[in-house]
């Protein structure tokens, strides 16, 4: 059989032989011109050269790949923890399908039982095994990987057990839980901006390739192009599903990031179960789904981690996917909570997206049919994210439960009650030194960064400037665009002070924004956010203390009136005076 998957990693930057000095703790990248970067950049989206064709035995005979035989029985004693990757449980959903009116049997493949907690342990380990077999790596070498985190954990786990060094390059959006696990496994972490396009030098892929170029004895295993990615699922996950289902499976639903999971699964399952339907899951804001028209949306950012991209990775062969479902953060994360609450499955955010999509697609299946859904990772990665009520409420995914009589007098007051000053804004090209001078002069700790079109790009904060200046990542001459903080919270003018207080429980400030619709054509509009102000803990505290009923009572008994009284109290007093 010809290769079921992409052929080789011909792009791979060669591992340079020679000295294998201890890797420095922090990597500062040398500057590289755009031309130099473009000449060296290895695209993660070049079309696959794989010749595999469904049901073409003759063509598929010339398979260039090494396959690993599936063994359903685990060893009684494992030589190391890497042997506890795979053989994950397949579990029936009992409540959720009923609630969605789904009649068929729905089984979930619980990948969070893998040793490192996700489906990506399979490919991390597999890519390391293949590189070892081909003599590409030896203990002590540096494995660099651009990843949304889970592949990083898979590789770092293999690296810890087998004695490799590991650098993981991941976008800022990915959870601190993943970062902490990676650090504990001994990996170094490099973070990159969320907004960087995949082919820019600042993206996680661009930065990983620049590091690979600079560091001796380093290699990028490259999940976007490495045949070991889909092969891990072709040889492993798919065989397990077929074994667990005795080859009876009518639909498979899997989310796509690199697409390695769905491509590898689809190829093996379709070889053995020709009528199976393969459903891909892609979040709004990503472009992996087909037809292209379903990808159109105003969404530019989504919270669910690990799925979706702004390019089509080489290992994703969309011909292997029969239909796609687009998903939304709110449905996905509420479903993840339901999977935990109603089915006892301690899974992550993309699992909610996948099960939500399965509930849409499996409605057409009969009672005697079976749908298998891949649950990619564990809630462990998201303890401070979708598991946290405040995090969910800040994003309007849930409303806080407030029992009647529990409210404080100021909770329902709106942001408009606060005396907010219009903030100073700066442009991204401003030098850091100038931003520090402005902060000094105006006694501000943070300044919004706004581009020429008036769009809010993020904040430059004292904390961020300090952190980056101290670690040498920026100099006074750097531009503020190099230290933009984009994880800040936003509230609107109609937000209540209660909502604000929940945000300020964890953040020192929030940006008060107002949305404006901008028409560029009769049928084309976009939303622009105008900055109304910055609100800090001190603003809220001042409002509560100055308008507090007890303070006002004291002042009244002293015969004084309060200057900064809140309208509600003024109204209450007038009523009382009548
Ligand atoms: C949580 C999560 N779900 C789904 C996926 C998608 O898997 P794949 O990259 O094989 O498409 C990933 C990939 O990193 C992931 O981390």
Coordinates of C-alpha atoms and ligand atoms in Angstrom, one line a residue:
X1 CA 0.0 0.0 0.0
X2 CA 1.3 3.5 -0.8
X3 CA 1.6 5.9 2.1
X4 CA -1.7 6.4 3.9
X5 CA -0.4 9.8 4.9
X6 CA 2.1 12.6 3.9
X7 CA 5.4 11.2 2.6
X8 CA 8.3 12.7 4.4
X9 CA 9.7 15.7 6.2
X10 CA 11.9 16.9 3.4
X11 CA 11.7 20.4 4.7
X12 CA 13.2 19.5 8.0
X13 CA 16.0 21.8 9.1
X14 CA 18.9 19.4 9.5
X15 CA 20.1 18.7 13.1
X16 CA 23.5 20.2 13.2
X17 CA 26.2 17.9 14.5
X18 CA 28.9 19.2 16.8
X19 CA 29.0 20.6 20.2
X20 CA 26.1 19.9 22.4
X21 CA 26.5 22.6 25.0
X22 CA 23.9 23.1 27.7
X23 CA 21.0 25.0 26.2
X24 CA 20.8 28.6 27.6
X25 CA 17.8 29.1 29.9
X26 CA 16.3 31.9 27.9
X27 CA 16.4 32.2 24.1
X28 CA 16.6 35.6 22.6
X29 CA 16.1 35.4 18.9
X30 CA 18.5 37.2 16.6
X31 CA 16.8 39.7 14.3
X32 CA 16.1 38.3 10.9
X33 CA 15.0 40.3 7.8
X34 CA 11.6 39.5 6.3
X35 CA 13.4 38.2 3.1
X36 CA 15.7 35.9 5.2
X37 CA 12.7 34.6 7.1
X38 CA 10.6 34.0 3.9
X39 CA 13.5 32.2 2.2
X40 CA 13.8 29.8 5.2
X41 CA 10.2 29.5 6.2
X42 CA 8.9 26.0 5.8
X43 CA 5.2 26.2 5.1
X44 CA 2.9 24.0 7.3
X45 CA 0.2 24.0 4.6
X46 CA 1.9 22.7 1.4
X47 CA -0.5 20.1 -0.1
X48 CA 0.2 16.5 0.9
X49 CA 2.2 14.4 -1.5
X50 CA 0.6 11.3 0.0
X51 CA -0.6 8.8 -2.7
X52 CA -3.0 6.8 -0.5
X53 CA -6.4 6.2 -2.2
X54 CA -9.4 4.7 -0.6
X55 CA -10.0 1.1 -1.7
X56 CA -7.2 1.2 -4.3
X57 CA -5.3 -1.9 -3.0
X58 CA -2.8 -1.9 -6.0
X59 CA -1.9 1.8 -5.5
X60 CA -1.7 1.5 -1.8
X61 CA 0.7 -1.5 -1.9
X62 CA 3.8 0.8 -2.1
X63 CA 3.3 2.1 1.4
X64 CA 6.6 3.9 2.5
X65 CA 5.7 3.9 6.1
X66 CA 6.6 1.9 9.1
X67 CA 3.5 0.7 10.9
X68 CA 3.1 -0.3 14.6
X69 CA 0.9 -3.3 15.2
X70 CA -2.0 -2.8 17.6
X71 CA -2.0 -5.0 20.7
X72 CA -5.2 -4.7 22.7
X73 CA -3.6 -6.1 25.9
X74 CA -1.5 -3.8 28.1
X75 CA 1.6 -5.3 29.6
X76 CA 1.2 -6.3 33.2
X77 CA 4.1 -4.1 34.2
X78 CA 5.0 -1.2 32.0
X79 CA 8.6 -0.4 31.3
X80 CA 7.8 3.3 31.6
X81 CA 4.8 5.6 31.5
X82 CA 4.9 6.1 27.7
X83 CA 3.5 2.6 27.5
X84 CA 0.3 4.0 29.0
X85 CA -0.5 5.9 25.8
X86 CA -3.4 4.5 23.9
X87 CA -6.0 1.8 24.8
X88 CA -8.3 4.5 26.1
X89 CA -11.8 3.6 27.2
X90 CA -14.9 3.9 25.0
X91 CA -17.8 5.0 27.1
X92 CA -21.6 5.3 26.4
X93 CA -23.3 8.7 26.9
X94 CA -26.6 8.1 28.8
X95 CA -28.1 11.5 29.4
X96 CA -27.0 14.1 26.8
X97 CA -28.1 12.3 23.6
X98 CA -31.6 11.9 25.1
X99 CA -31.8 15.6 25.9
X100 CA -31.0 16.4 22.2
X101 CA -33.4 13.9 20.8
X102 CA -30.6 11.7 19.5
X103 CA -31.8 8.0 19.2
X104 CA -28.6 6.2 18.2
X105 CA -26.0 4.9 20.6
X106 CA -23.3 7.6 21.3
X107 CA -19.9 6.4 22.5
X108 CA -17.1 8.7 23.6
X109 CA -13.4 7.8 23.2
X110 CA -11.9 9.2 26.4
X111 CA -8.4 10.4 25.3
X112 CA -7.9 12.2 28.6
X113 CA -6.9 8.8 30.0
X114 CA -3.6 8.9 28.1
X115 CA -0.5 9.3 30.2
X116 CA -0.1 13.1 29.5
X117 CA -3.9 13.8 29.5
X118 CA -4.7 14.1 25.8
X119 CA -5.0 12.5 22.3
X120 CA -1.8 14.3 21.3
X121 CA 0.3 12.1 23.6
X122 CA -0.1 9.5 20.8
X123 CA 1.5 11.7 18.2
X124 CA 4.2 13.2 20.5
X125 CA 5.4 9.7 21.3
X126 CA 5.0 8.4 17.8
X127 CA 7.0 11.3 16.2
X128 CA 9.8 10.7 18.7
X129 CA 9.9 7.0 18.0
X130 CA 10.0 7.6 14.2
X131 CA 12.8 10.2 14.5
X132 CA 14.8 7.8 16.7
X133 CA 14.2 4.9 14.3
X134 CA 15.5 7.1 11.4
X135 CA 18.5 8.2 13.4
X136 CA 17.4 11.8 13.4
X137 CA 17.7 12.4 17.2
X138 CA 19.7 11.2 20.1
X139 CA 19.3 11.8 23.8
X140 CA 20.5 15.4 24.7
X141 CA 19.1 16.9 21.5
X142 CA 16.6 19.6 21.6
X143 CA 13.0 18.9 20.5
X144 CA 11.3 22.2 19.5
X145 CA 7.6 22.2 18.7
X146 CA 5.0 24.9 17.8
X147 CA 1.8 23.7 19.4
X148 CA -1.4 24.7 21.1
X149 CA 0.0 22.8 24.1
X150 CA -1.2 19.3 24.1
X151 CA 1.3 18.1 21.5
X152 CA 3.9 19.9 23.5
X153 CA 2.9 17.9 26.6
X154 CA 3.1 14.7 24.6
X155 CA 6.6 15.5 23.3
X156 CA 7.8 16.8 26.7
X157 CA 6.6 13.6 28.3
X158 CA 8.6 11.5 25.9
X159 CA 11.5 13.9 26.3
X160 CA 11.4 13.6 30.1
X161 CA 11.4 9.8 30.0
X162 CA 13.9 9.5 27.1
X163 CA 16.4 12.3 28.0
X164 CA 15.8 15.0 25.4
X165 CA 15.6 18.7 25.9
X166 CA 12.4 20.4 24.9
X167 CA 11.3 23.9 23.9
X168 CA 7.6 24.4 23.3
X169 CA 6.4 27.5 21.4
X170 CA 2.8 28.3 22.0
X171 CA 0.4 31.2 21.5
X172 CA -0.5 33.4 24.5
X173 CA -4.1 32.2 24.5
X174 CA -3.3 28.7 25.7
X175 CA -4.0 28.0 29.3
X176 CA -1.5 28.5 32.2
X177 CA -2.4 25.0 33.3
X178 CA -0.7 23.6 30.1
X179 CA 2.3 25.9 30.7
X180 CA 2.7 24.7 34.3
X181 CA 2.5 21.0 33.2
X182 CA 5.1 21.7 30.5
X183 CA 7.4 23.4 32.9
X184 CA 7.1 20.6 35.4
X185 CA 8.0 18.2 32.7
X186 CA 11.2 20.2 32.2
X187 CA 10.2 22.0 28.9
X188 CA 11.1 25.6 28.2
X189 CA 8.2 27.7 27.0
X190 CA 8.2 30.5 24.5
X191 CA 4.9 32.4 24.1
X192 CA 3.8 34.1 20.9
X193 CA 1.0 36.6 20.2
X194 CA -2.5 35.2 19.4
X195 CA -3.0 37.5 16.5
X196 CA 0.2 36.6 14.6
X197 CA -0.7 35.1 11.2
X198 CA 0.7 31.5 10.9
X199 CA 3.3 32.6 8.2
X200 CA 4.6 35.6 10.1
X201 CA 8.0 35.5 11.9
X202 CA 6.2 36.2 15.3
X203 CA 3.8 33.2 15.0
X204 CA 4.4 30.1 17.0
X205 CA 5.5 28.3 13.8
X206 CA 7.7 31.2 12.7
X207 CA 9.4 31.5 16.2
X208 CA 9.9 27.7 16.4
X209 CA 11.6 27.7 13.0
X210 CA 13.8 30.6 13.9
X211 CA 14.9 28.9 17.2
X212 CA 15.6 25.7 15.2
X213 CA 17.8 27.7 12.9
X214 CA 19.8 29.2 15.8
X215 CA 20.1 26.2 18.2
X216 CA 22.5 23.4 17.5
X217 CA 21.3 19.8 17.8
X218 CA 17.7 21.0 17.6
X219 CA 14.9 19.5 15.5
X220 CA 11.2 20.4 14.9
X221 CA 9.2 17.1 14.7
X222 CA 6.5 19.2 13.0
X223 CA 3.0 17.9 13.8
X224 CA 1.7 19.9 10.8
X225 CA 3.6 17.8 8.3
X226 CA 4.9 14.7 10.1
X227 CA 3.3 11.5 8.8
X228 CA 3.7 10.1 12.3
X229 CA 0.8 12.4 13.3
X230 CA -2.0 10.8 11.3
X231 CA -0.2 7.4 11.4
X232 CA -0.5 7.3 15.2
X233 CA -4.3 7.3 14.7
X234 CA -4.3 5.1 11.6
X235 CA -2.3 2.4 13.4
X236 CA -3.6 3.1 16.9
X237 CA -6.7 5.0 17.7
X238 CA -8.7 3.7 14.7
X239 CA -7.7 0.1 15.4
X240 CA -8.8 0.5 19.0
X241 CA -12.2 1.9 18.0
X242 CA -12.7 -1.0 15.5
X243 CA -11.7 -3.5 18.2
X244 CA -13.9 -1.9 20.9
X245 CA -16.9 -1.7 18.5
X246 CA -16.4 -5.1 16.8
X247 CA -16.3 -3.0 13.5
X248 CA -19.8 -1.7 14.1
X249 CA -19.6 2.1 13.8
X250 CA -21.8 4.3 11.6
X251 CA -20.5 7.8 12.3
X252 CA -17.3 9.2 13.7
X253 CA -17.1 12.8 15.0
X254 CA -13.7 14.5 15.7
X255 CA -12.5 18.0 16.0
X256 CA -9.6 19.3 13.8
X257 CA -6.5 21.3 14.7
X258 CA -3.7 19.9 12.6
X259 CA -6.3 17.4 11.3
X260 CA -4.0 14.5 12.0
X261 CA -6.6 12.8 14.2
X262 CA -9.4 13.0 11.8
X263 CA -7.3 12.1 8.7
X264 CA -5.7 9.1 10.3
X265 CA -9.0 7.9 11.8
X266 CA -10.9 8.4 8.6
X267 CA -8.5 6.4 6.4
X268 CA -8.4 3.3 8.6
X269 CA -12.1 3.4 9.4
X270 CA -13.2 3.9 5.8
X271 CA -10.9 1.0 4.7
X272 CA -12.7 -1.3 7.2
X273 CA -16.3 0.2 7.4
X274 CA -16.9 1.6 3.9
X275 CA -20.3 3.3 4.8
X276 CA -19.1 5.2 7.8
X277 CA -19.7 9.0 7.9
X278 CA -16.8 11.1 9.1
X279 CA -17.8 14.4 10.6
X280 CA -15.2 17.2 11.2
X281 CA -15.6 19.9 13.9
X282 CA -14.2 23.4 13.4
X283 CA -14.9 26.5 15.5
X284 CA -16.3 29.7 14.0
X285 CA -13.3 31.9 13.3
X286 CA -11.3 29.1 11.7
X287 CA -11.1 28.1 8.0
X288 CA -10.7 24.3 8.1
X289 CA -14.3 23.4 7.2
X290 CA -15.8 22.8 3.8
X291 CA -17.6 24.2 1.9
X292 CA -15.6 27.4 2.4
X293 CA -18.9 29.4 2.7
X294 CA -19.6 28.0 6.1
X295 CA -16.4 29.5 7.4
X296 CA -17.6 33.0 6.8
X297 CA -18.2 34.8 10.1
X298 CA -17.4 38.0 12.1
X299 CA -15.7 35.9 14.8
X300 CA -11.9 36.7 14.9
X301 CA -11.1 35.0 18.2
X302 CA -12.4 31.9 20.0
X303 CA -11.7 30.6 23.4
X304 CA -11.8 26.8 22.8
X305 CA -8.2 25.6 22.6
X306 CA -6.5 23.2 20.3
X307 CA -8.9 23.3 17.3
X308 CA -9.2 25.4 14.2
X309 CA -6.5 27.3 12.2
X310 CA -6.0 30.1 9.7
X311 CA -4.4 27.7 7.2
X312 CA -4.9 24.1 6.1
X313 CA -2.2 21.9 7.6
X314 CA -0.5 19.4 5.3
X315 CA -1.6 16.4 7.4
X316 CA -5.3 17.4 7.1
X317 CA -6.8 15.8 3.9
X318 CA -10.2 17.3 3.7
X319 CA -11.2 14.7 1.2
X320 CA -11.3 12.2 4.1
X321 CA -14.0 14.3 5.9
X322 CA -17.6 13.8 4.7
X323 CA -19.2 16.8 6.4
X324 CA -18.3 19.6 8.8
X325 CA -20.0 21.3 11.7
X326 CA -19.0 24.8 12.8
X327 CA -19.1 25.4 16.6
X328 CA -19.5 28.4 18.9
X329 CA -17.6 29.0 22.2
X330 CA -20.7 29.2 24.3
X331 CA -22.4 26.0 23.1
X332 CA -19.0 24.2 23.3
X333 CA -18.1 25.2 26.8
X334 CA -21.6 24.7 28.2
X335 CA -21.5 21.2 26.7
X336 CA -18.1 20.5 28.3
X337 CA -19.7 21.5 31.7
X338 CA -22.6 19.2 30.9
X339 CA -20.3 16.3 30.0
X340 CA -18.7 16.7 33.5
X341 CA -22.0 17.3 35.4
X342 CA -24.3 14.9 33.7
X343 CA -22.0 12.1 32.4
X344 CA -19.1 12.4 34.9
X345 CA -16.5 12.9 32.1
X346 CA -13.7 15.2 33.2
X347 CA -13.0 16.4 29.7
X348 CA -11.7 19.7 28.1
X349 CA -13.2 22.5 26.0
X350 CA -12.8 21.0 22.5
X351 CA -14.7 17.9 23.8
X352 CA -17.7 20.1 24.3
X353 CA -17.5 21.4 20.8
X354 CA -17.2 17.9 19.4
X355 CA -20.1 16.5 21.4
X356 CA -22.3 19.5 20.5
X357 CA -21.5 18.9 16.8
X358 CA -22.2 15.2 17.3
X359 CA -25.6 16.0 18.7
X360 CA -26.4 17.9 15.5
X361 CA -25.1 15.3 13.1
X362 CA -26.3 12.1 14.9
X363 CA -29.9 13.2 14.9
X364 CA -30.3 11.5 11.5
X365 CA -29.1 8.1 12.8
X366 CA -31.5 5.3 13.8
X367 CA -31.7 3.7 17.2
X368 CA -29.7 0.6 16.0
X369 CA -26.8 2.8 14.8
X370 CA -23.7 4.0 16.6
X371 CA -21.8 7.3 16.7
X372 CA -18.3 7.5 18.1
X373 CA -17.0 10.9 19.4
X374 CA -13.4 11.7 20.2
X375 CA -12.9 13.5 23.5
X376 CA -9.4 15.0 23.0
X377 CA -8.2 16.2 26.4
X378 CA -8.9 16.7 30.1
X379 CA -10.4 19.4 32.3
X380 CA -7.0 19.6 34.0
X381 CA -6.0 22.0 31.2
X382 CA -8.8 24.4 32.0
X383 CA -9.3 24.6 35.8
X384 CA -8.9 28.4 35.7
X385 CA -10.9 28.8 32.5
X386 CA -14.3 27.2 31.6
X387 CA -14.5 25.4 35.0
X388 CA -14.5 28.8 36.7
X389 CA -17.9 30.6 37.0
X390 CA -16.3 34.0 36.9
X391 CA -14.4 33.2 33.8
X392 CA -17.6 32.0 32.1
X393 CA -19.7 34.9 33.3
X394 CA -17.1 37.5 32.1
X395 CA -17.6 36.1 28.6
X396 CA -21.4 36.0 28.9
X397 CA -21.4 32.2 28.7
X398 CA -23.3 31.9 32.0
X399 CA -25.1 34.4 34.4
X400 CA -24.1 34.4 38.0
X401 CA -26.9 33.0 40.3
X402 CA -27.9 35.7 42.7
X403 CA -30.7 34.8 45.2
X404 CA -33.2 37.5 45.9
X405 CA -32.3 39.6 49.0
X406 CA -28.6 38.8 48.5
X407 CA -27.8 41.9 46.4
X408 CA -25.8 44.8 47.6
X409 CA -27.2 48.3 47.0
X410 CA -24.8 49.1 44.2
X411 CA -24.9 45.8 42.3
X412 CA -27.5 46.9 39.7
X413 CA -26.0 50.3 39.1
X414 CA -24.6 50.8 35.7
X415 CA -21.1 51.7 34.6
X416 CA -22.4 55.1 33.6
X417 CA -22.7 56.0 37.3
X418 CA -18.9 56.0 37.6
X419 CA -17.0 59.1 36.9
X420 CA -14.7 57.8 34.1
X421 CA -12.1 59.9 32.4
X422 CA -11.4 59.4 28.7
X423 CA -8.1 57.5 28.6
X424 CA -4.9 58.5 26.8
X425 CA -4.2 56.1 24.0
X426 CA -0.9 55.4 22.3
X427 CA 0.0 54.0 18.8
X428 CA 1.7 50.6 18.4
X429 CA 4.8 52.3 16.8
X430 CA 5.5 54.4 19.9
X431 CA 8.9 53.6 21.6
X432 CA 8.6 51.9 25.0
X433 CA 10.7 54.8 26.6
X434 CA 8.1 57.3 25.4
X435 CA 5.3 55.1 26.8
X436 CA 7.1 55.0 30.2
X437 CA 7.6 58.8 30.1
X438 CA 3.9 59.3 29.5
X439 CA 2.9 56.9 32.3
X440 CA 5.3 58.8 34.7
X441 CA 3.9 62.2 33.7
X442 CA 0.2 61.2 33.8
X443 CA 0.6 58.7 36.7
X444 CA -1.1 56.0 34.7
X445 CA -0.2 52.3 35.1
X446 CA -1.6 51.3 31.7
X447 CA -2.3 52.8 28.3
X448 CA -4.6 51.4 25.6
X449 CA -2.8 50.8 22.3
X450 CA -4.9 51.8 19.3
X451 CA -4.1 51.6 15.6
X452 CA -4.7 54.3 13.0
X453 CA -8.2 52.9 12.3
X454 CA -9.1 53.3 16.0
X455 CA -9.1 49.6 16.8
X456 CA -8.0 48.5 20.2
X457 CA -5.0 46.3 19.8
X458 CA -4.3 45.8 23.5
X459 CA -2.7 47.5 26.5
X460 CA 0.8 48.5 27.4
X461 CA 1.0 48.1 31.1
X462 CA 3.6 48.8 33.7
X463 CA 3.7 45.1 34.7
X464 CA 4.3 43.9 31.2
X465 CA 6.9 46.6 30.4
X466 CA 8.7 45.8 33.6
X467 CA 8.6 42.0 33.0
X468 CA 9.9 42.3 29.5
X469 CA 12.5 45.0 30.2
X470 CA 13.9 43.1 33.2
X471 CA 14.2 39.8 31.2
X472 CA 15.9 41.6 28.3
X473 CA 13.1 40.8 25.8
X474 CA 12.7 44.5 25.0
X475 CA 14.8 47.7 25.3
X476 CA 13.7 51.3 25.7
X477 CA 14.0 51.6 21.9
X478 CA 11.6 48.7 21.3
X479 CA 8.1 49.7 20.1
X480 CA 5.1 49.1 22.3
X481 CA 3.8 46.6 19.7
X482 CA 6.4 44.2 21.1
X483 CA 4.9 44.2 24.5
X484 CA 1.2 44.5 24.0
X485 CA -0.9 42.8 26.6
X486 CA -4.0 41.4 25.1
X487 CA -5.5 39.4 27.9
X488 CA -7.2 42.4 29.5
X489 CA -10.9 42.4 30.3
X490 CA -13.5 44.6 28.7
X491 CA -16.8 45.8 30.1
X492 CA -19.5 47.9 28.3
X493 CA -21.3 51.0 29.5
X494 CA -24.4 48.8 30.1
X495 CA -22.5 46.4 32.4
X496 CA -23.6 46.5 36.0
X497 CA -21.2 47.3 38.8
X498 CA -21.7 43.8 40.1
X499 CA -20.4 42.4 36.8
X500 CA -17.5 44.9 37.0
X501 CA -16.7 43.8 40.6
X502 CA -16.4 40.2 39.4
X503 CA -13.9 41.2 36.7
X504 CA -12.0 43.4 39.2
X505 CA -11.8 40.5 41.7
X506 CA -9.1 39.1 39.5
X507 CA -7.9 42.0 37.2
X508 CA -6.5 45.3 38.3
X509 CA -8.4 47.2 35.6
X510 CA -10.8 46.8 32.7
X511 CA -11.3 48.7 29.5
X512 CA -14.8 50.3 29.1
X513 CA -15.7 49.9 25.5
X514 CA -18.6 50.8 23.3
X515 CA -19.4 48.9 20.1
X516 CA -20.1 50.8 16.9
X517 CA -21.2 49.2 13.6
X518 CA -19.2 50.4 10.7
X519 CA -20.7 50.0 7.2
X520 CA -18.2 49.8 4.3
X521 CA -21.0 48.8 1.8
X522 CA -24.7 48.3 1.9
X523 CA -24.3 44.7 2.9
X524 CA -20.9 44.8 4.5
X525 CA -20.4 45.9 8.1
X526 CA -18.0 45.3 10.8
X527 CA -18.0 46.1 14.5
X528 CA -15.6 48.6 15.9
X529 CA -14.9 49.0 19.6
X530 CA -14.5 52.6 20.9
X531 CA -12.7 53.1 24.1
X532 CA -14.8 54.9 26.6
X533 CA -12.5 54.7 29.6
X534 CA -10.4 52.6 31.9
X535 CA -11.9 51.5 35.2
X536 CA -9.7 50.4 38.1
X537 CA -10.4 48.8 41.5
X538 CA -9.9 52.3 43.0
X539 CA -12.8 53.7 40.8
X540 CA -15.2 51.1 42.1
X541 CA -14.0 51.3 45.7
X542 CA -14.4 55.1 45.6
X543 CA -17.9 54.9 44.3
X544 CA -18.9 52.4 46.9
X545 CA -17.4 54.2 49.8
X546 CA -18.5 57.7 48.8
X547 CA -22.1 56.6 48.2
X548 CA -22.3 54.1 51.0
X549 CA -25.6 54.4 52.9
X550 CA -23.8 54.4 56.3
X551 CA -21.6 57.3 55.2
X552 CA -24.6 59.2 54.0
X553 CA -26.5 58.5 57.2
X554 CA -23.6 59.9 59.2
X555 CA -23.3 63.0 56.9
X556 CA -27.0 63.6 57.1
X557 CA -27.0 63.5 60.9
X558 CA -24.1 65.9 60.7
X559 CA -26.2 68.2 58.5
X560 CA -23.9 67.6 55.5
X561 CA -24.8 66.7 52.0
X562 CA -22.6 64.4 49.8
X563 CA -21.2 65.8 46.6
X564 CA -20.7 62.5 44.8
X565 CA -23.9 60.9 45.8
X566 CA -25.2 58.1 43.6
X567 CA -28.5 58.9 41.8
X568 CA -30.2 56.0 43.6
X569 CA -29.5 57.4 47.0
X570 CA -30.4 60.8 46.0
X571 CA -33.7 59.5 44.8
X572 CA -34.2 57.5 48.0
X573 CA -33.5 60.5 50.1
X574 CA -35.9 62.7 48.2
X575 CA -38.6 60.0 48.6
X576 CA -37.9 59.9 52.3
X577 CA -38.0 63.6 52.7
X578 CA -41.4 63.8 51.0
Ligands
LIG1 C1 -7.8 19.9 23.0 C2 -7.5 19.5 21.5 N1 -8.6 19.1 20.8 C3 -8.5 18.7 19.5 C4 -7.3 18.8 18.9 C5 -7.2 18.5 17.4 O1 -6.4 17.4 17.1 P1 -5.6 17.4 15.7 O2 -4.4 18.3 15.8 O3 -5.2 16.0 15.5 O4 -6.5 17.8 14.6 C6 -6.1 19.2 19.6 C7 -4.8 19.4 18.9 O5 -3.9 19.9 19.5 C8 -6.3 19.6 20.9 O6 -5.2 20.0 21.7

